[in-house]
Amino acid sequence: MQVDDKPEVAGLLDRLVAGEGLPDRGGLEAWSSLLKAHATLVRRLEVDLAQATGLALADFDVLAQLANAGGELRMTELADRALISRSGMTRRVARLVDQGLVRRANTDADRRGVVIALTDAGVARLTETVPVHLRGVKELFIAQLDEQELAALKSSLDKVVVDCTFG
């Protein structure tokens, strides 16, 4: 079977990128590297954490977000802070409640609001998993860069976050 003539695809991206207002090749390569690094690191951290502790990275993130907030957050704020979608948060929290790692409560001020809080078991689980996760972050990410590179990367990514944050 022969394929009908197609437009020339070799170099198509370069021709499209040459358009006004679009990123140049260097910008696209940096973007691609960021996406690859993020996906690769997250996959590896997920596998390593699950193998060593049995805890999913997304579950760890929920527990860590709660700890960083002093032990509890409204469900909507937790969803905003976590590495998982809002639609997945309700199911994830339900599983964590079933495991005894968090508890749900209605807010005193507004009975419609739901607060998620760490339990003693959740604190214990987080205490067990933090060293495993942070060793992975250190070995797979921090150790690959010197202090100047880390500072430049942080500064650059902070600028992106500020520019992309919706008021």
CSV table of N, CA, C and O in Angstrom, one decimal, residues 23-130:
chain,number,residue,atom,x,y,z
A,23,PRO,N,8.1,30.6,20.5
A,23,PRO,CA,9.4,30.4,21.1
A,23,PRO,C,10.4,29.9,20.1
A,23,PRO,O,10.0,29.2,19.1
A,24,ASP,N,11.6,30.2,20.3
A,24,ASP,CA,12.7,29.7,19.4
A,24,ASP,C,13.1,28.3,19.7
A,24,ASP,O,12.6,27.7,20.7
A,25,ARG,N,13.9,27.7,19.0
A,25,ARG,CA,14.4,26.3,19.2
A,25,ARG,C,14.9,26.1,20.6
A,25,ARG,O,14.6,25.1,21.3
A,26,GLY,N,15.8,27.0,21.1
A,26,GLY,CA,16.4,26.9,22.4
A,26,GLY,C,15.3,26.9,23.5
A,26,GLY,O,15.4,26.1,24.4
A,27,GLY,N,14.3,27.8,23.3
A,27,GLY,CA,13.2,27.8,24.3
A,27,GLY,C,12.4,26.5,24.3
A,27,GLY,O,12.1,26.0,25.4
A,28,LEU,N,12.2,26.0,23.2
A,28,LEU,CA,11.4,24.7,23.1
A,28,LEU,C,12.2,23.5,23.6
A,28,LEU,O,11.7,22.6,24.3
A,29,GLU,N,13.6,23.6,23.4
A,29,GLU,CA,14.4,22.5,23.9
A,29,GLU,C,14.4,22.6,25.5
A,29,GLU,O,14.4,21.5,26.1
A,30,ALA,N,14.5,23.8,26.0
A,30,ALA,CA,14.5,23.9,27.5
A,30,ALA,C,13.1,23.4,28.0
A,30,ALA,O,13.1,22.7,29.1
A,31,TRP,N,12.0,23.8,27.4
A,31,TRP,CA,10.7,23.3,27.8
A,31,TRP,C,10.6,21.8,27.7
A,31,TRP,O,10.2,21.1,28.7
A,32,SER,N,11.1,21.2,26.7
A,32,SER,CA,11.1,19.7,26.5
A,32,SER,C,11.9,19.1,27.6
A,32,SER,O,11.5,18.1,28.2
A,33,SER,N,13.1,19.6,27.9
A,33,SER,CA,13.9,19.1,29.0
A,33,SER,C,13.3,19.2,30.3
A,33,SER,O,13.4,18.2,31.1
A,34,LEU,N,12.6,20.3,30.6
A,34,LEU,CA,11.9,20.4,31.9
A,34,LEU,C,10.8,19.3,32.0
A,34,LEU,O,10.7,18.7,33.0
A,35,LEU,N,10.0,19.1,30.9
A,35,LEU,CA,8.9,18.1,30.9
A,35,LEU,C,9.5,16.7,31.1
A,35,LEU,O,9.0,15.9,31.9
A,36,LYS,N,10.6,16.4,30.4
A,36,LYS,CA,11.2,15.1,30.5
A,36,LYS,C,11.8,14.9,31.9
A,36,LYS,O,11.6,13.8,32.5
A,37,ALA,N,12.5,15.9,32.5
A,37,ALA,CA,13.1,15.7,33.8
A,37,ALA,C,12.0,15.6,34.8
A,37,ALA,O,12.1,14.7,35.7
A,38,HIS,N,10.9,16.3,34.8
A,38,HIS,CA,9.8,16.2,35.7
A,38,HIS,C,9.2,14.8,35.7
A,38,HIS,O,9.0,14.2,36.7
A,39,ALA,N,8.8,14.4,34.5
A,39,ALA,CA,8.2,13.1,34.3
A,39,ALA,C,9.1,12.0,34.8
A,39,ALA,O,8.6,11.0,35.5
A,40,THR,N,10.4,12.0,34.5
A,40,THR,CA,11.3,11.0,34.8
A,40,THR,C,11.5,11.0,36.3
A,40,THR,O,11.5,9.9,37.0
A,41,LEU,N,11.7,12.1,36.9
A,41,LEU,CA,11.9,12.2,38.4
A,41,LEU,C,10.7,11.7,39.2
A,41,LEU,O,10.8,10.9,40.1
A,42,VAL,N,9.5,12.2,38.8
A,42,VAL,CA,8.3,11.8,39.5
A,42,VAL,C,8.1,10.3,39.4
A,42,VAL,O,7.7,9.6,40.4
A,43,ARG,N,8.3,9.7,38.2
A,43,ARG,CA,8.1,8.3,38.0
A,43,ARG,C,9.1,7.5,38.9
A,43,ARG,O,8.7,6.6,39.6
A,44,ARG,N,10.3,7.9,38.9
A,44,ARG,CA,11.3,7.2,39.7
A,44,ARG,C,11.0,7.4,41.2
A,44,ARG,O,11.1,6.4,42.0
A,45,LEU,N,10.7,8.6,41.6
A,45,LEU,CA,10.4,8.8,43.1
A,45,LEU,C,9.2,8.0,43.5
A,45,LEU,O,9.1,7.5,44.6
A,46,GLU,N,8.2,7.9,42.6
A,46,GLU,CA,7.0,7.1,42.9
A,46,GLU,C,7.3,5.7,43.1
A,46,GLU,O,6.9,5.0,44.1
A,47,VAL,N,8.1,5.1,42.2
A,47,VAL,CA,8.5,3.7,42.2
A,47,VAL,C,9.3,3.4,43.5
A,47,VAL,O,9.1,2.5,44.2
A,48,ASP,N,10.3,4.3,43.7
A,48,ASP,CA,11.2,4.1,44.9
A,48,ASP,C,10.4,4.2,46.2
A,48,ASP,O,10.6,3.3,47.1
A,49,LEU,N,9.5,5.1,46.3
A,49,LEU,CA,8.8,5.3,47.6
A,49,LEU,C,7.8,4.1,47.8
A,49,LEU,O,7.7,3.6,48.9
A,50,ALA,N,7.2,3.7,46.7
A,50,ALA,CA,6.2,2.6,46.8
A,50,ALA,C,7.0,1.3,47.2
A,50,ALA,O,6.5,0.5,48.0
A,51,GLN,N,8.1,1.1,46.6
A,51,GLN,CA,8.9,-0.2,46.9
A,51,GLN,C,9.4,-0.2,48.3
A,51,GLN,O,9.4,-1.2,49.0
A,52,ALA,N,9.9,1.0,48.7
A,52,ALA,CA,10.5,1.0,50.1
A,52,ALA,C,9.5,1.1,51.2
A,52,ALA,O,9.7,0.6,52.3
A,53,THR,N,8.3,1.7,50.9
A,53,THR,CA,7.4,2.0,52.0
A,53,THR,C,5.9,1.5,51.8
A,53,THR,O,5.1,1.5,52.7
A,54,GLY,N,5.6,1.2,50.5
A,54,GLY,CA,4.2,0.8,50.2
A,54,GLY,C,3.3,2.0,50.0
A,54,GLY,O,2.1,1.8,49.8
A,55,LEU,N,3.8,3.2,50.1
A,55,LEU,CA,3.0,4.4,50.1
A,55,LEU,C,3.1,5.1,48.7
A,55,LEU,O,4.2,5.2,48.2
A,56,ALA,N,2.0,5.4,48.1
A,56,ALA,CA,2.0,6.1,46.8
A,56,ALA,C,2.5,7.5,46.9
A,56,ALA,O,2.3,8.2,48.0
A,57,LEU,N,3.2,8.0,45.9
A,57,LEU,CA,3.8,9.4,46.0
A,57,LEU,C,2.6,10.4,46.2
A,57,LEU,O,2.8,11.4,47.0
A,58,ALA,N,1.5,10.2,45.5
A,58,ALA,CA,0.4,11.2,45.7
A,58,ALA,C,-0.2,11.1,47.1
A,58,ALA,O,-0.6,12.2,47.7
A,59,ASP,N,-0.2,9.9,47.8
A,59,ASP,CA,-0.6,9.9,49.2
A,59,ASP,C,0.4,10.6,50.1
A,59,ASP,O,0.0,11.3,51.0
A,60,PHE,N,1.7,10.3,49.8
A,60,PHE,CA,2.7,11.0,50.5
A,60,PHE,C,2.6,12.5,50.4
A,60,PHE,O,2.7,13.3,51.4
A,61,ASP,N,2.3,13.0,49.2
A,61,ASP,CA,2.1,14.5,49.0
A,61,ASP,C,1.0,15.0,49.8
A,61,ASP,O,1.1,16.1,50.4
A,62,VAL,N,-0.2,14.3,49.9
A,62,VAL,CA,-1.3,14.7,50.7
A,62,VAL,C,-0.9,14.8,52.1
A,62,VAL,O,-1.2,15.9,52.8
A,63,LEU,N,-0.2,13.8,52.7
A,63,LEU,CA,0.2,13.8,54.1
A,63,LEU,C,1.2,15.0,54.3
A,63,LEU,O,1.1,15.7,55.3
A,64,ALA,N,2.1,15.2,53.4
A,64,ALA,CA,3.1,16.2,53.5
A,64,ALA,C,2.5,17.6,53.5
A,64,ALA,O,2.8,18.5,54.2
A,65,GLN,N,1.5,17.8,52.6
A,65,GLN,CA,0.8,19.1,52.5
A,65,GLN,C,0.1,19.4,53.8
A,65,GLN,O,0.1,20.5,54.3
A,66,LEU,N,-0.5,18.4,54.4
A,66,LEU,CA,-1.2,18.6,55.6
A,66,LEU,C,-0.2,18.9,56.8
A,66,LEU,O,-0.5,19.8,57.5
A,67,ALA,N,0.9,18.2,56.8
A,67,ALA,CA,1.9,18.5,57.8
A,67,ALA,C,2.5,19.9,57.6
A,67,ALA,O,2.6,20.7,58.6
A,68,ASN,N,2.7,20.3,56.4
A,68,ASN,CA,3.2,21.7,56.1
A,68,ASN,C,2.2,22.8,56.5
A,68,ASN,O,2.6,23.9,56.8
A,69,ALA,N,1.0,22.4,56.6
A,69,ALA,CA,-0.1,23.4,56.9
A,69,ALA,C,-0.4,23.3,58.4
A,69,ALA,O,-1.4,23.9,58.8
A,70,GLY,N,0.4,22.6,59.2
A,70,GLY,CA,0.1,22.5,60.6
A,70,GLY,C,-0.8,21.4,61.0
A,70,GLY,O,-1.3,21.3,62.1
A,71,GLY,N,-1.1,20.5,60.1
A,71,GLY,CA,-1.9,19.3,60.4
A,71,GLY,C,-3.3,19.2,59.8
A,71,GLY,O,-3.9,18.1,59.8
A,72,GLU,N,-3.8,20.3,59.3
A,72,GLU,CA,-5.1,20.2,58.6
A,72,GLU,C,-5.3,21.3,57.6
A,72,GLU,O,-4.7,22.4,57.6
A,73,LEU,N,-6.2,21.0,56.6
A,73,LEU,CA,-6.5,21.9,55.6
A,73,LEU,C,-8.0,21.7,55.1
A,73,LEU,O,-8.5,20.6,55.2
A,74,ARG,N,-8.6,22.7,54.6
A,74,ARG,CA,-9.9,22.6,54.0
A,74,ARG,C,-9.6,21.7,52.7
A,74,ARG,O,-8.6,21.8,52.1
A,75,MET,N,-10.6,20.9,52.4
A,75,MET,CA,-10.5,20.0,51.2
A,75,MET,C,-10.1,20.8,49.9
A,75,MET,O,-9.2,20.3,49.2
A,76,THR,N,-10.7,21.9,49.7
A,76,THR,CA,-10.4,22.7,48.5
A,76,THR,C,-9.0,23.2,48.5
A,76,THR,O,-8.3,23.1,47.4
A,77,GLU,N,-8.5,23.6,49.6
A,77,GLU,CA,-7.1,24.1,49.7
A,77,GLU,C,-6.1,22.9,49.5
A,77,GLU,O,-5.1,23.1,48.9
A,78,LEU,N,-6.4,21.8,50.1
A,78,LEU,CA,-5.6,20.6,50.0
A,78,LEU,C,-5.5,20.2,48.5
A,78,LEU,O,-4.4,19.9,48.0
A,79,ALA,N,-6.6,20.2,47.8
A,79,ALA,CA,-6.6,19.9,46.4
A,79,ALA,C,-5.8,20.9,45.6
A,79,ALA,O,-5.1,20.5,44.6
A,80,ASP,N,-5.8,22.2,45.9
A,80,ASP,CA,-5.0,23.1,45.2
A,80,ASP,C,-3.5,22.9,45.5
A,80,ASP,O,-2.7,23.1,44.6
A,81,ARG,N,-3.1,22.5,46.6
A,81,ARG,CA,-1.7,22.3,47.0
A,81,ARG,C,-1.1,21.0,46.5
A,81,ARG,O,0.1,20.9,46.3
A,82,ALA,N,-2.0,19.9,46.4
A,82,ALA,CA,-1.5,18.6,46.1
A,82,ALA,C,-1.1,18.4,44.6
A,82,ALA,O,-1.5,19.1,43.8
A,83,LEU,N,-0.3,17.4,44.4
A,83,LEU,CA,0.1,17.0,43.1
A,83,LEU,C,-0.9,16.2,42.3
A,83,LEU,O,-0.6,15.6,41.3
A,84,ILE,N,-2.2,16.2,42.8
A,84,ILE,CA,-3.2,15.4,42.1
A,84,ILE,C,-4.4,16.3,41.8
A,84,ILE,O,-4.5,17.4,42.3
A,85,SER,N,-5.2,15.9,40.9
A,85,SER,CA,-6.3,16.7,40.4
A,85,SER,C,-7.4,16.8,41.5
A,85,SER,O,-7.5,16.0,42.4
A,86,ARG,N,-8.2,17.9,41.4
A,86,ARG,CA,-9.3,18.1,42.3
A,86,ARG,C,-10.2,16.9,42.3
A,86,ARG,O,-10.8,16.4,43.3
A,87,SER,N,-10.5,16.4,41.1
A,87,SER,CA,-11.4,15.3,40.9
A,87,SER,C,-10.9,14.0,41.6
A,87,SER,O,-11.7,13.2,42.1
A,88,GLY,N,-9.6,13.8,41.7
A,88,GLY,CA,-9.1,12.7,42.3
A,88,GLY,C,-8.9,12.8,43.8
A,88,GLY,O,-8.7,11.8,44.5
A,89,MET,N,-9.0,14.0,44.3
A,89,MET,CA,-8.7,14.3,45.8
A,89,MET,C,-9.8,13.6,46.7
A,89,MET,O,-9.4,13.0,47.7
A,90,THR,N,-11.0,13.6,46.3
A,90,THR,CA,-12.1,13.0,47.2
A,90,THR,C,-11.8,11.5,47.3
A,90,THR,O,-11.9,11.0,48.4
A,91,ARG,N,-11.5,10.8,46.2
A,91,ARG,CA,-11.3,9.4,46.3
A,91,ARG,C,-10.0,9.1,47.1
A,91,ARG,O,-9.9,8.2,47.9
A,92,ARG,N,-9.0,9.9,46.9
A,92,ARG,CA,-7.7,9.7,47.6
A,92,ARG,C,-7.9,9.9,49.1
A,92,ARG,O,-7.4,9.1,49.9
A,93,VAL,N,-8.6,11.0,49.4
A,93,VAL,CA,-8.8,11.2,50.9
A,93,VAL,C,-9.6,10.1,51.5
A,93,VAL,O,-9.4,9.6,52.6
A,94,ALA,N,-10.6,9.6,50.7
A,94,ALA,CA,-11.4,8.5,51.2
A,94,ALA,C,-10.6,7.3,51.5
A,94,ALA,O,-10.7,6.6,52.6
A,95,ARG,N,-9.6,7.0,50.6
A,95,ARG,CA,-8.7,5.8,50.9
A,95,ARG,C,-7.8,6.1,52.1
A,95,ARG,O,-7.6,5.2,52.9
A,96,LEU,N,-7.3,7.3,52.2
A,96,LEU,CA,-6.5,7.7,53.4
A,96,LEU,C,-7.3,7.6,54.7
A,96,LEU,O,-6.7,7.2,55.7
A,97,VAL,N,-8.6,8.0,54.6
A,97,VAL,CA,-9.4,7.9,55.8
A,97,VAL,C,-9.6,6.4,56.2
A,97,VAL,O,-9.5,6.0,57.3
A,98,ASP,N,-9.8,5.5,55.2
A,98,ASP,CA,-10.0,4.1,55.4
A,98,ASP,C,-8.7,3.5,56.0
A,98,ASP,O,-8.8,2.6,56.8
A,99,GLN,N,-7.6,4.0,55.7
A,99,GLN,CA,-6.3,3.6,56.2
A,99,GLN,C,-6.0,4.2,57.6
A,99,GLN,O,-5.0,3.8,58.2
A,100,GLY,N,-6.8,5.1,58.0
A,100,GLY,CA,-6.6,5.7,59.3
A,100,GLY,C,-5.5,6.8,59.3
A,100,GLY,O,-5.1,7.2,60.4
A,101,LEU,N,-5.1,7.3,58.1
A,101,LEU,CA,-4.0,8.3,58.1
A,101,LEU,C,-4.5,9.7,58.2
A,101,LEU,O,-3.7,10.6,58.6
A,102,VAL,N,-5.8,9.9,57.8
A,102,VAL,CA,-6.4,11.3,57.9
A,102,VAL,C,-7.8,11.1,58.4
A,102,VAL,O,-8.4,10.0,58.3
A,103,ARG,N,-8.4,12.2,58.8
A,103,ARG,CA,-9.8,12.2,59.2
A,103,ARG,C,-10.5,13.4,58.6
A,103,ARG,O,-9.8,14.4,58.3
A,104,ARG,N,-11.8,13.3,58.3
A,104,ARG,CA,-12.6,14.4,57.8
A,104,ARG,C,-13.4,14.9,58.9
A,104,ARG,O,-13.9,14.2,59.8
A,105,ALA,N,-13.6,16.3,58.8
A,105,ALA,CA,-14.6,16.9,59.7
A,105,ALA,C,-15.2,18.1,59.0
A,105,ALA,O,-14.6,18.7,58.1
A,106,ASN,N,-16.4,18.4,59.4
A,106,ASN,CA,-17.0,19.7,58.9
A,106,ASN,C,-16.4,20.8,59.7
A,106,ASN,O,-16.1,20.7,60.9
A,107,THR,N,-16.3,22.0,59.0
A,107,THR,CA,-15.8,23.1,59.7
A,107,THR,C,-16.8,23.7,60.6
A,107,THR,O,-18.0,23.6,60.4
A,108,ASP,N,-16.3,24.3,61.7
A,108,ASP,CA,-17.3,24.8,62.7
A,108,ASP,C,-18.0,26.0,62.1
A,108,ASP,O,-19.2,26.2,62.3
A,109,ALA,N,-17.3,26.9,61.4
A,109,ALA,CA,-17.8,28.1,60.9
A,109,ALA,C,-18.8,27.9,59.8
A,109,ALA,O,-19.8,28.6,59.6
A,110,ASP,N,-18.5,26.9,59.0
A,110,ASP,CA,-19.4,26.6,57.8
A,110,ASP,C,-19.6,25.1,57.6
A,110,ASP,O,-18.7,24.5,57.1
A,111,ARG,N,-20.7,24.6,58.0
A,111,ARG,CA,-20.9,23.2,58.0
A,111,ARG,C,-20.8,22.6,56.6
A,111,ARG,O,-20.7,21.4,56.4
A,112,ARG,N,-20.8,23.4,55.5
A,112,ARG,CA,-20.6,22.9,54.2
A,112,ARG,C,-19.1,22.6,53.9
A,112,ARG,O,-18.8,21.8,53.0
A,113,GLY,N,-18.2,23.3,54.6
A,113,GLY,CA,-16.8,23.1,54.4
A,113,GLY,C,-16.3,21.8,55.0
A,113,GLY,O,-16.8,21.4,56.1
A,114,VAL,N,-15.3,21.1,54.4
A,114,VAL,CA,-14.8,19.9,54.9
A,114,VAL,C,-13.3,20.2,55.2
A,114,VAL,O,-12.6,20.7,54.3
A,115,VAL,N,-12.9,19.8,56.4
A,115,VAL,CA,-11.5,19.9,56.8
A,115,VAL,C,-10.9,18.5,56.8
A,115,VAL,O,-11.5,17.5,57.3
A,116,ILE,N,-9.7,18.3,56.3
A,116,ILE,CA,-9.0,17.1,56.3
A,116,ILE,C,-7.8,17.3,57.3
A,116,ILE,O,-7.0,18.2,57.2
A,117,ALA,N,-7.6,16.3,58.3
A,117,ALA,CA,-6.6,16.5,59.3
A,117,ALA,C,-5.8,15.2,59.4
A,117,ALA,O,-6.3,14.1,59.2
A,118,LEU,N,-4.5,15.3,59.6
A,118,LEU,CA,-3.7,14.2,59.9
A,118,LEU,C,-4.1,13.5,61.2
A,118,LEU,O,-4.4,14.2,62.2
A,119,THR,N,-4.0,12.2,61.2
A,119,THR,CA,-4.2,11.5,62.5
A,119,THR,C,-2.8,11.1,63.0
A,119,THR,O,-1.8,11.3,62.4
A,120,ASP,N,-2.8,10.6,64.2
A,120,ASP,CA,-1.5,10.1,64.8
A,120,ASP,C,-0.8,9.1,63.9
A,120,ASP,O,0.4,9.1,63.6
A,121,ALA,N,-1.7,8.2,63.3
A,121,ALA,CA,-1.1,7.2,62.4
A,121,ALA,C,-0.6,7.8,61.1
A,121,ALA,O,0.4,7.4,60.5
A,122,GLY,N,-1.2,8.9,60.6
A,122,GLY,CA,-0.7,9.6,59.5
A,122,GLY,C,0.6,10.3,59.7
A,122,GLY,O,1.5,10.3,58.9
A,123,VAL,N,0.7,10.9,60.9
A,123,VAL,CA,2.0,11.5,61.3
A,123,VAL,C,3.1,10.4,61.4
A,123,VAL,O,4.2,10.6,60.9
A,124,ALA,N,2.8,9.3,62.0
A,124,ALA,CA,3.7,8.2,62.0
A,124,ALA,C,4.2,7.7,60.6
A,124,ALA,O,5.3,7.4,60.4
A,125,ARG,N,3.2,7.6,59.7
A,125,ARG,CA,3.5,7.1,58.4
A,125,ARG,C,4.3,8.1,57.6
A,125,ARG,O,5.3,7.8,56.9
A,126,LEU,N,4.0,9.4,57.8
A,126,LEU,CA,4.8,10.4,57.2
A,126,LEU,C,6.3,10.4,57.8
A,126,LEU,O,7.2,10.6,57.0
A,127,THR,N,6.4,10.2,59.1
A,127,THR,CA,7.7,10.2,59.7
A,127,THR,C,8.5,9.0,59.1
A,127,THR,O,9.8,9.2,58.9
A,128,GLU,N,7.9,7.9,58.8
A,128,GLU,CA,8.6,6.8,58.2
A,128,GLU,C,9.0,7.0,56.8
A,128,GLU,O,10.0,6.5,56.3
A,129,THR,N,8.2,7.7,56.0
A,129,THR,CA,8.4,7.9,54.6
A,129,THR,C,9.2,9.1,54.2
A,129,THR,O,9.8,9.1,53.1
A,130,VAL,N,9.2,10.2,55.0
A,130,VAL,CA,10.0,11.4,54.6
A,130,VAL,C,11.4,11.1,54.3
A,130,VAL,O,11.9,11.5,53.3
